[in-house]
Short mmCIF file of C-alpha atoms and ligand atoms in Angstrom, two decimals:
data_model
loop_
_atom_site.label_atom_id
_atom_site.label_comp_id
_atom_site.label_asym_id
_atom_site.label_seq_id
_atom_site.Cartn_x
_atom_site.Cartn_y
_atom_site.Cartn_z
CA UNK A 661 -23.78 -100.45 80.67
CA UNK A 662 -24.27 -102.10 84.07
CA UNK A 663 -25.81 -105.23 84.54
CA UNK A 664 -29.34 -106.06 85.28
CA UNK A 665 -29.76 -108.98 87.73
CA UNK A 666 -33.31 -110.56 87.67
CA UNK A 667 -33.91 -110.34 90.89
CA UNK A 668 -31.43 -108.00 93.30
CA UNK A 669 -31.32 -109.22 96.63
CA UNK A 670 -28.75 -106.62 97.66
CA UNK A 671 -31.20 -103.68 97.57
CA UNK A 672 -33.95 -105.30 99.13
CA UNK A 673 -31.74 -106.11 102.46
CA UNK A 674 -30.02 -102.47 102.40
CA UNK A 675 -33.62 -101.84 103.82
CA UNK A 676 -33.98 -104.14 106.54
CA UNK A 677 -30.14 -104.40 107.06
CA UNK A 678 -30.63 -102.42 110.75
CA UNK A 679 -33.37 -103.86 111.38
CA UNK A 680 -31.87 -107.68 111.18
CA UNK A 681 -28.58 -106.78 112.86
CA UNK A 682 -30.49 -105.74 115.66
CA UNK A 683 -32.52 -108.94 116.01
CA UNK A 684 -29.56 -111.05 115.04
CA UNK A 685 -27.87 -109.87 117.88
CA UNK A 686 -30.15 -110.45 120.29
CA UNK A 687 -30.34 -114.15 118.85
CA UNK A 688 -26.63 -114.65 119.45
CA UNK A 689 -27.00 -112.85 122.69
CA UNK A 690 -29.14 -115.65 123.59
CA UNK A 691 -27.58 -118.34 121.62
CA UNK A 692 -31.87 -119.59 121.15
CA UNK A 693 -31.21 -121.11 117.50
CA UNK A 694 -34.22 -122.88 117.56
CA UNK A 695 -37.68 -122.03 118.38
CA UNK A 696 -38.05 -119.50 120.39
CA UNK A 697 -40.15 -116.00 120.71
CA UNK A 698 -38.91 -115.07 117.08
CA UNK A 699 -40.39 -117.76 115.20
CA UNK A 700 -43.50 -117.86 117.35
CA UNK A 701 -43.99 -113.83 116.47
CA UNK A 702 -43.23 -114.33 113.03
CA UNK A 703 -45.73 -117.51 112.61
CA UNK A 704 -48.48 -115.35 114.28
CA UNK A 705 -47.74 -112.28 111.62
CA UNK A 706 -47.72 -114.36 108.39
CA UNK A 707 -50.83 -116.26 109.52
CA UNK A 708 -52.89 -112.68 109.88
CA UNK A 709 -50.88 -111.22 106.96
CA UNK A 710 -52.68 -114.49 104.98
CA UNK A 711 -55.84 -114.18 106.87
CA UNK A 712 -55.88 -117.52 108.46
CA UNK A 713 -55.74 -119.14 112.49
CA UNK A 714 -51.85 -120.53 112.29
CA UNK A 715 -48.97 -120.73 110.53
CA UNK A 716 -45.90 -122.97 110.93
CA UNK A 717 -42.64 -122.33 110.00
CA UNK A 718 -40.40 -125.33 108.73
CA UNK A 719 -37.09 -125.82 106.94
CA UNK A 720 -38.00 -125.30 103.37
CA UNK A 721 -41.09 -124.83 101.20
CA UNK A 722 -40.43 -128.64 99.70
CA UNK A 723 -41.22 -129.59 103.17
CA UNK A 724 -44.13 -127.36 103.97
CA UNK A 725 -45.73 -129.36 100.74
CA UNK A 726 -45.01 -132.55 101.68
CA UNK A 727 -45.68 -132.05 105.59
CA UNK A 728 -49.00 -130.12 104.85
CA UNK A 729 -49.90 -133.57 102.59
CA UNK A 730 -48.92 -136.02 105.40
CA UNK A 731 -51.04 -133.93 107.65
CA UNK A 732 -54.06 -134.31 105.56
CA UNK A 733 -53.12 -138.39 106.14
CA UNK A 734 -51.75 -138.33 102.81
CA UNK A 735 -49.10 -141.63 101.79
CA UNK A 736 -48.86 -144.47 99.33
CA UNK A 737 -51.91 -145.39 97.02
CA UNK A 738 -53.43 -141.83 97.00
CA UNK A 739 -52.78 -139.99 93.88
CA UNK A 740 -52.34 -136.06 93.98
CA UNK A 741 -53.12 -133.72 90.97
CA UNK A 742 -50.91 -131.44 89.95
CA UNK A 743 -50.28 -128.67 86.92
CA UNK A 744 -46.73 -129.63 84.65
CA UNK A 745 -45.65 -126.25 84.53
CA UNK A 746 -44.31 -125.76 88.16
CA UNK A 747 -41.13 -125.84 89.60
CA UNK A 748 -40.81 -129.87 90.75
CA UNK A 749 -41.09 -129.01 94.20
CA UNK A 750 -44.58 -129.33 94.00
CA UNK A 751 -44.03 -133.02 92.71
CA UNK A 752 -41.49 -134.03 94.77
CA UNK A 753 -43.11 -133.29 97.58
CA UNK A 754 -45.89 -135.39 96.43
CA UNK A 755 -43.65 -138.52 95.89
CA UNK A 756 -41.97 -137.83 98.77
CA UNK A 757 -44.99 -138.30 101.13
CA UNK A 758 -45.15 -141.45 98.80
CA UNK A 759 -48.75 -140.94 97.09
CA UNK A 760 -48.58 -140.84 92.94
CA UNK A 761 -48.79 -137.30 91.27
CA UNK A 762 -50.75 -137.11 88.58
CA UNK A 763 -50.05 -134.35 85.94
CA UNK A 764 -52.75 -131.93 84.07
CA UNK A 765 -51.82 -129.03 81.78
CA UNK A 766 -52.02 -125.51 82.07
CA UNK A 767 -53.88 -122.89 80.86
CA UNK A 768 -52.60 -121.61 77.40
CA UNK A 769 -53.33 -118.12 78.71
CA UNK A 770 -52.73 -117.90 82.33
CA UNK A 771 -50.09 -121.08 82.48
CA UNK A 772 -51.99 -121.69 85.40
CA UNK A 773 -53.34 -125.23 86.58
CA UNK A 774 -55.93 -126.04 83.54
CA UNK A 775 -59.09 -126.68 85.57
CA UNK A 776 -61.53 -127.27 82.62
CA UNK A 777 -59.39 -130.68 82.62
CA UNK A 778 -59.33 -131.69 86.49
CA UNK A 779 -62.82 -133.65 85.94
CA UNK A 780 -61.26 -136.07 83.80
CA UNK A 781 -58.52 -136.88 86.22
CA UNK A 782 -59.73 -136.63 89.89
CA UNK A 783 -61.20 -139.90 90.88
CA UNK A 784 -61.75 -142.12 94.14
CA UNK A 785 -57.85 -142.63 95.08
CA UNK A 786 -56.90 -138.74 94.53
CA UNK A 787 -56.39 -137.58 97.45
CA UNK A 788 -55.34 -133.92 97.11
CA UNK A 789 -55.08 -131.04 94.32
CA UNK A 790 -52.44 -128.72 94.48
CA UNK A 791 -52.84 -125.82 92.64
CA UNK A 792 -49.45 -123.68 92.03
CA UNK A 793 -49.89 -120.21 92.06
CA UNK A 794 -47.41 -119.44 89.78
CA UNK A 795 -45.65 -116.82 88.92
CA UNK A 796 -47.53 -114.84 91.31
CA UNK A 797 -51.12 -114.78 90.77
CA UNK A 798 -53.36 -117.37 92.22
CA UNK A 799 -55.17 -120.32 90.15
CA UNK A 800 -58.72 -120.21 90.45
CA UNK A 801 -59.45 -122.07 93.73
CA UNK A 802 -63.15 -121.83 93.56
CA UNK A 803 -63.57 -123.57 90.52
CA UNK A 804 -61.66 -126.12 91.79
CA UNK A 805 -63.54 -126.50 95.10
CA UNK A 806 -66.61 -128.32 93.63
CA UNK A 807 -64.27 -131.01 92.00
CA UNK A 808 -62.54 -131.82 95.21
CA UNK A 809 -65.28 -131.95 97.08
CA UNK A 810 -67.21 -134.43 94.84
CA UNK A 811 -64.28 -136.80 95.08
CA UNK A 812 -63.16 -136.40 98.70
CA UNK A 813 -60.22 -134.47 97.92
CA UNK A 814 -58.69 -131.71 99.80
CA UNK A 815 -57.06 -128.55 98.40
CA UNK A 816 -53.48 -128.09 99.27
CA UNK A 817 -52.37 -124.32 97.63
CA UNK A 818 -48.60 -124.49 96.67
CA UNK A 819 -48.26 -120.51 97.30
CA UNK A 820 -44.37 -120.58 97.55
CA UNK A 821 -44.57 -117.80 94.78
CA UNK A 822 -47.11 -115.89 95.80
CA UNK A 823 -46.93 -113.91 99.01
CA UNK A 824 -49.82 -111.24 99.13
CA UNK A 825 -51.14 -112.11 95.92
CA UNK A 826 -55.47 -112.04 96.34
CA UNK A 827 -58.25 -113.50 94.28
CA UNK A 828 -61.59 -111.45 94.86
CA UNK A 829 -60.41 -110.15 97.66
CA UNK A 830 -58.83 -112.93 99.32
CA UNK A 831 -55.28 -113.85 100.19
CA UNK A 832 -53.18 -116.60 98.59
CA UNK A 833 -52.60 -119.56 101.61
CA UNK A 834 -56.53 -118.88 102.50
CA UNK A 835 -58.53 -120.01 99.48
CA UNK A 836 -57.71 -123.88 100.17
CA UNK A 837 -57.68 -125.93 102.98
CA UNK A 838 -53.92 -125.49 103.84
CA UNK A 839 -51.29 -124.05 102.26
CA UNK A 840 -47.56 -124.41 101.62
CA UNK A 841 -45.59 -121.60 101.39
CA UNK A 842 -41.47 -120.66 100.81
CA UNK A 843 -39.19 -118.39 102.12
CA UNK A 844 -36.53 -119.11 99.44
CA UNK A 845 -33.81 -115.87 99.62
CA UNK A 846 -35.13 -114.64 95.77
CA UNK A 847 -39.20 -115.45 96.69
CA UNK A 848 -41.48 -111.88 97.36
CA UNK A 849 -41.10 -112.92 100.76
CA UNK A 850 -37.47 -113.99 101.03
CA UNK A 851 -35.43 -115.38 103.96
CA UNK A 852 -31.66 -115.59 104.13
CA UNK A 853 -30.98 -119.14 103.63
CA UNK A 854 -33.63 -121.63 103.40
CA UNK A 855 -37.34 -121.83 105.30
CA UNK A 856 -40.67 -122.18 104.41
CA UNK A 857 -44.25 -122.32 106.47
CA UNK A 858 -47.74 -123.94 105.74
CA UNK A 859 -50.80 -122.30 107.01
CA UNK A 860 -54.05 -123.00 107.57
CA UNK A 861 -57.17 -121.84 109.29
CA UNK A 862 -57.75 -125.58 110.72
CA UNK A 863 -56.43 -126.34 114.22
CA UNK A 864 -56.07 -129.61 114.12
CA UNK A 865 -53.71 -129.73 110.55
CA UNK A 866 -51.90 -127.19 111.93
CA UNK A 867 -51.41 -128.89 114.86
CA UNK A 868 -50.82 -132.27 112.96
CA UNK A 869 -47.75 -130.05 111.36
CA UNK A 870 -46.10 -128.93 114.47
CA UNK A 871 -45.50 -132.42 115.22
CA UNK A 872 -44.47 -133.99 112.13
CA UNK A 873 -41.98 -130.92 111.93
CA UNK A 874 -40.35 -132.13 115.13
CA UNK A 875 -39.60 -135.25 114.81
CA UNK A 876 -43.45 -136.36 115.72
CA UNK A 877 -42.89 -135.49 119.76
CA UNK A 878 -45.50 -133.34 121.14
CA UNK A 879 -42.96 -133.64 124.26
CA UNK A 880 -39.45 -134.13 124.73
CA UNK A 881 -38.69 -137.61 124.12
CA UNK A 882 -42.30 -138.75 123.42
CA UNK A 883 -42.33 -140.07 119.40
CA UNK A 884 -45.53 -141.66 119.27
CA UNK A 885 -45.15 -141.13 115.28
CA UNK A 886 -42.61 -140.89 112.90
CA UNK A 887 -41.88 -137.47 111.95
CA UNK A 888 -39.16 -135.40 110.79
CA UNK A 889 -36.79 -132.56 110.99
CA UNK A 890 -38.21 -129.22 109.58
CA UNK A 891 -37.91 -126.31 111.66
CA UNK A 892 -37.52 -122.73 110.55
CA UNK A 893 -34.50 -120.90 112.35
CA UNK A 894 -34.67 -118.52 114.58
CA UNK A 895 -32.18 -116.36 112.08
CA UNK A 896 -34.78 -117.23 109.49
CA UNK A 897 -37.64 -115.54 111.41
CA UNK A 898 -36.22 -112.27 112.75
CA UNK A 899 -35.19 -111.62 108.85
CA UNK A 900 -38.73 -112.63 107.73
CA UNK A 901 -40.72 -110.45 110.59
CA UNK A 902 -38.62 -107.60 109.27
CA UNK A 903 -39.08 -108.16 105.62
CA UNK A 904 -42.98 -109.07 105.72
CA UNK A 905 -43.39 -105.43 107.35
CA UNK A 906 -42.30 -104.49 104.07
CA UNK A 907 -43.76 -106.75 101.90
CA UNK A 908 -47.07 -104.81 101.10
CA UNK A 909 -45.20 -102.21 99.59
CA UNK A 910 -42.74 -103.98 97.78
CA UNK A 911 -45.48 -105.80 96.17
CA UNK A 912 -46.93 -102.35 95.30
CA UNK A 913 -43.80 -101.30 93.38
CA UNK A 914 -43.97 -105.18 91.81
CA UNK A 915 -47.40 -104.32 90.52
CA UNK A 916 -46.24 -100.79 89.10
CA UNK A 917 -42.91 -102.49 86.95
CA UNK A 918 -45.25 -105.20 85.81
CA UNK A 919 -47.51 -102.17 84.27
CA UNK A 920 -44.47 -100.62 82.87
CA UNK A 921 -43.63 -103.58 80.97
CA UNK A 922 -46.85 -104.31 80.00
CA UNK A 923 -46.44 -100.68 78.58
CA UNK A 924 -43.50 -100.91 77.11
CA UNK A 925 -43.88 -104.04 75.82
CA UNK A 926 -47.50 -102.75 73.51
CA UNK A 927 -44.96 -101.65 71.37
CA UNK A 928 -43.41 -104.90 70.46
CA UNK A 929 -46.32 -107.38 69.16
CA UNK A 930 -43.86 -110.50 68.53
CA UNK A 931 -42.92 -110.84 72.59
CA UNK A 932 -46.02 -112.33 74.58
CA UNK A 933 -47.68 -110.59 77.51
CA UNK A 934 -48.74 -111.93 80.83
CA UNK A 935 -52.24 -112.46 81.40
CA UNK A 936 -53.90 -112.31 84.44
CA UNK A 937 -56.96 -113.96 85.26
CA UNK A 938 -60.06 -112.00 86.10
CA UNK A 939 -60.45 -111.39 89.88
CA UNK A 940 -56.43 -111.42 90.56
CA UNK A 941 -54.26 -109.07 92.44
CA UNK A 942 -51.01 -110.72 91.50
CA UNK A 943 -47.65 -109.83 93.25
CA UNK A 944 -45.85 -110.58 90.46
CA UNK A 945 -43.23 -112.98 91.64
CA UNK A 946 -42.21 -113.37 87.96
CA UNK A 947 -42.71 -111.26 84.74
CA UNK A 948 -43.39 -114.14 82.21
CA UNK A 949 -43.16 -113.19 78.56
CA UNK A 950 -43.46 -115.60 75.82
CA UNK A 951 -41.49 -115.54 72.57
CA UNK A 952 -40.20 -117.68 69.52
CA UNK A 953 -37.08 -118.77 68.89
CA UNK A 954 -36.19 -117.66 72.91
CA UNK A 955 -33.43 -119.89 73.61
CA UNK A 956 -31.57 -117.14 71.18
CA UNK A 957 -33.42 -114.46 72.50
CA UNK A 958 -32.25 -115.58 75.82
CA UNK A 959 -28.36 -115.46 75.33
CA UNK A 960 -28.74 -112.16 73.82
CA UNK A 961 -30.53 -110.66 76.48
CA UNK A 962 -27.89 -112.45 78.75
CA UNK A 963 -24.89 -111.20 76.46
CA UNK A 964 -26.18 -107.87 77.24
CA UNK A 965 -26.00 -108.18 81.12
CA UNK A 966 -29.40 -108.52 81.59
CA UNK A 967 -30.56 -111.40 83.66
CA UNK A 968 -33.67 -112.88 82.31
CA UNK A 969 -34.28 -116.29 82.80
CA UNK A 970 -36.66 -119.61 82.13
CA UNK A 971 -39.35 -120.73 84.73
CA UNK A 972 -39.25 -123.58 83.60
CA UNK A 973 -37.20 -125.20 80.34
CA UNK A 974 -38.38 -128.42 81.33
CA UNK A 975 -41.97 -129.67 82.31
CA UNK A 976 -42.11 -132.20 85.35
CA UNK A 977 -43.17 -135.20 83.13
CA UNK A 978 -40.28 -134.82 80.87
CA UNK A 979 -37.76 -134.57 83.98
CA UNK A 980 -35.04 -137.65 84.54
CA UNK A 981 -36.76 -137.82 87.83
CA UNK A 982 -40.44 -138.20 86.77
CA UNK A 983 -40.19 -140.10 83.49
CA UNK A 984 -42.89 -141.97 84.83
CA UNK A 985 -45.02 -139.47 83.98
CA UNK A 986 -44.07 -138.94 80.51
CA UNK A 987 -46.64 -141.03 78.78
CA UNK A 988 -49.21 -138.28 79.45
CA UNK A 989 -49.59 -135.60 77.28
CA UNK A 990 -49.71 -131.90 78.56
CA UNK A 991 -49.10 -130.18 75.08
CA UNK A 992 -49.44 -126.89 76.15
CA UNK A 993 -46.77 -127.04 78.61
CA UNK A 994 -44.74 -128.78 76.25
CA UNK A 995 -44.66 -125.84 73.62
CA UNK A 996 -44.75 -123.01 76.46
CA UNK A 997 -41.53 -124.36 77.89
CA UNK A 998 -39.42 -123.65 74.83
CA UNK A 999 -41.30 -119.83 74.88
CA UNK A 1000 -41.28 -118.80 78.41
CA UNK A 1001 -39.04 -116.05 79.17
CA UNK A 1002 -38.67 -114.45 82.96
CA UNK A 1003 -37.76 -110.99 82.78
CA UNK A 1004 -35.81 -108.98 85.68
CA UNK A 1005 -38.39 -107.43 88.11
CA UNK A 1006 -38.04 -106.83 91.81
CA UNK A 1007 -39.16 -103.87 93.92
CA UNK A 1008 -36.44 -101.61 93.41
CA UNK A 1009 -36.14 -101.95 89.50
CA UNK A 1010 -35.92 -98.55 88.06
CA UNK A 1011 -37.50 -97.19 84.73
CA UNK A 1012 -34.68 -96.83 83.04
CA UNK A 1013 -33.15 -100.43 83.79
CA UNK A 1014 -37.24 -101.86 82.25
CA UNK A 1015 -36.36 -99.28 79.61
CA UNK A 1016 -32.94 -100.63 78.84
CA UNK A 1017 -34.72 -104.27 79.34
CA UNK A 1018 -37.21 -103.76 75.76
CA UNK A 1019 -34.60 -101.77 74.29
CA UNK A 1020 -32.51 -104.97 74.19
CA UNK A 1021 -34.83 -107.62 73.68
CA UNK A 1022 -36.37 -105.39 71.20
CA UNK A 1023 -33.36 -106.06 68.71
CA UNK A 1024 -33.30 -109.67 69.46
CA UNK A 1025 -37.53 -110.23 68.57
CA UNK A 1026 -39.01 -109.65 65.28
C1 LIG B 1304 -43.91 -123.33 92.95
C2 LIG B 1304 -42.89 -123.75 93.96
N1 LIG B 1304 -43.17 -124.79 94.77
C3 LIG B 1304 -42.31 -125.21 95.71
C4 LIG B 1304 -41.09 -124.60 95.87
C5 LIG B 1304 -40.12 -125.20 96.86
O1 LIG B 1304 -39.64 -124.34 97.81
P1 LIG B 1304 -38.19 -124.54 98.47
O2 LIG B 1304 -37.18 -124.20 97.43
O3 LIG B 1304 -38.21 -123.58 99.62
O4 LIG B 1304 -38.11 -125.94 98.93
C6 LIG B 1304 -40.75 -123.49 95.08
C7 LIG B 1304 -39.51 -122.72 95.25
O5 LIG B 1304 -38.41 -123.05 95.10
C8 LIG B 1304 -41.67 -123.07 94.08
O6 LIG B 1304 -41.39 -122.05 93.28
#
């Protein structure tokens, strides 16, 4: 039986394999590695794609996070809330603009941000919350936007996983007041290497990114601030104009696996479903079962060739590098980290490889 990757990056380029070559060449032709009418073309695309005024494209989507935060005037003594169950990006980026995350759980349901608990935690020195879209469907930004506005705060969407995804209507990287997005190879919207982009519908953030990005010059030579060095590649932007042509119906064929698990899966009572909140159109980044005993379920599925995988063992207060947040307690995302279990989906994942999927974890589950 042939393996089943979780995520097969190999038939998603045979599609836009002519398409890149073409623009690649042209690149070299030019030897423009930086800048240049590629990135500008692709910024302008994503930004309508997420129906917003500008995008910028940087070096990563740890970067978009912590450049969209310094643009907001974001740095030491502001605190910035966060959900536990996210990749540590989202609180790295934090540190790393050097303001103090502070954690809240997540939604036994959803796993999403927990926003019945933001109240207690937002306060006169938080400065920004972040809600993750995770997994692919959006956390619910309008319940959030009455809490951040009573306490100054702005919303910063992490939407790395969540290209396309709506809520009533309305596109992930749109529902806050800027958003950081990545461009990580295995994301919905994947690049070949590493870039990222933030976006926003406010001129002057957006603005405010562009020249943190480069090294804080708005001209050659002029650093009236200190900035950095996070620029997307012109390699980067040619593969991601091609691909987000694409993405619409690749999130289509997402949607239609996710069903066909959700399907297959009635049958087995024992293995967790998804749940998606009222008012989503997720893209479904991730297919996130839950399950006892998974670590075992895990290494079976994996003995069998079939790629699932965890997102995430480990919640960000119990990580080496934030064991400063570990005296606060986020039981939920505690006991969902030793049941969460990613299952292979991509675009191109046929019926009978889902089929194959259950069959196997349906010998390893009660
Ligand atoms: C939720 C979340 N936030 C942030 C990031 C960071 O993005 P990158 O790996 O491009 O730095 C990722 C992806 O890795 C992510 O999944």
């Amino acid at each position: 039986m042939t393996a089943i990757p979780l995520v097969d990056l190999a038939a998603q380029h045979a599609q836009v394999a002519d398409e890149v070559a073409e623009g690649w060449a042209e690149v070299l032709a030019k030897t423009a590695f930086i800048g240049g009418a590629p990135v500008g073309a692709f910024e302008a695309e994503f930004a309508a794609y997420c129906g917003v005024a500008h995008c910028v494209g940087v070096g990563n989507g740890t970067d978009a996070i912590e450049l969209a935060l310094r643009a907001l005037g974001v740095g030491p003594g502001d605190e910035c809330v966060l959900p536990a169950n996210t990749f540590i990006a989202t609180a790295e980026a934090v540190a790393r603009a050097g303001a103090t995350p502070v954690l809240v759980d997540c939604a036994d349901d959803t796993l999403l941000i927990d926003v019945d608990q933001l109240e207690s935690v937002v306060g006169p020195r938080t400065k920004a919350i972040l809600p993750v879209h995770l997994y692919g469907q959006t956390a619910p930004v309008e319940r959030i936007r009455p809490i951040a506005d009573a306490v100054g705060a702005a919303i910063v969407e992490d939407a790395a996983q969540s290209q396309g995804a709506r809520r009533h209507g309305r596109a992930a990287g749109s529902l806050g007041d800027i958003a950081a997005t990545s461009f990580y190879p295995g994301k919905n919207l994947g690049a070949y290497g590493d870039a990222g982009g933030v976006v926003t519908d406010n001129a002057d953030l957006a603005q405010r990114v562009r020249l943190l990005r480069e090294h804080g010059s708005p001209r050659k030579y002029e650093h009236p601030e200190l900035g950095f060095n996070s620029r997307m590649d012109t390699l980067q932007a040619v593969v991601l104009s091609a691909k987000l042509r694409r993405l619409e119906g690749w999130n289509t064929a997402r949607r239609a696996a996710a069903a066909r698990y959700d399907d297959l899966l009635a049958a087995l009572p024992s293995v967790g479903r998804p749940v998606v909140l009222d008012g989503n159109e997720p893209v479904w980044h991730l297919y996130v079962v839950r399950v006892a005993d998974r670590d075992r379920v895990l290494a079976g599925l994996n003995a069998a060739g079939i790629g699932a995988g965890i997102h995430y063992p480990v919640p960000v207060h119990r990580t080496g590098a934030f064991s400063s947040l570990a005296t606060g307690s986020f039981p939920v995302a505690e006991k969902t980290a030793g049941e969460l279990l990613s299952l292979p989906l991509f675009a191109e994942i046929t019926p009978a490889q889902q089929e194959r999927v259950v069959e196997v974890l349906s010998g390893l589950v009660p």
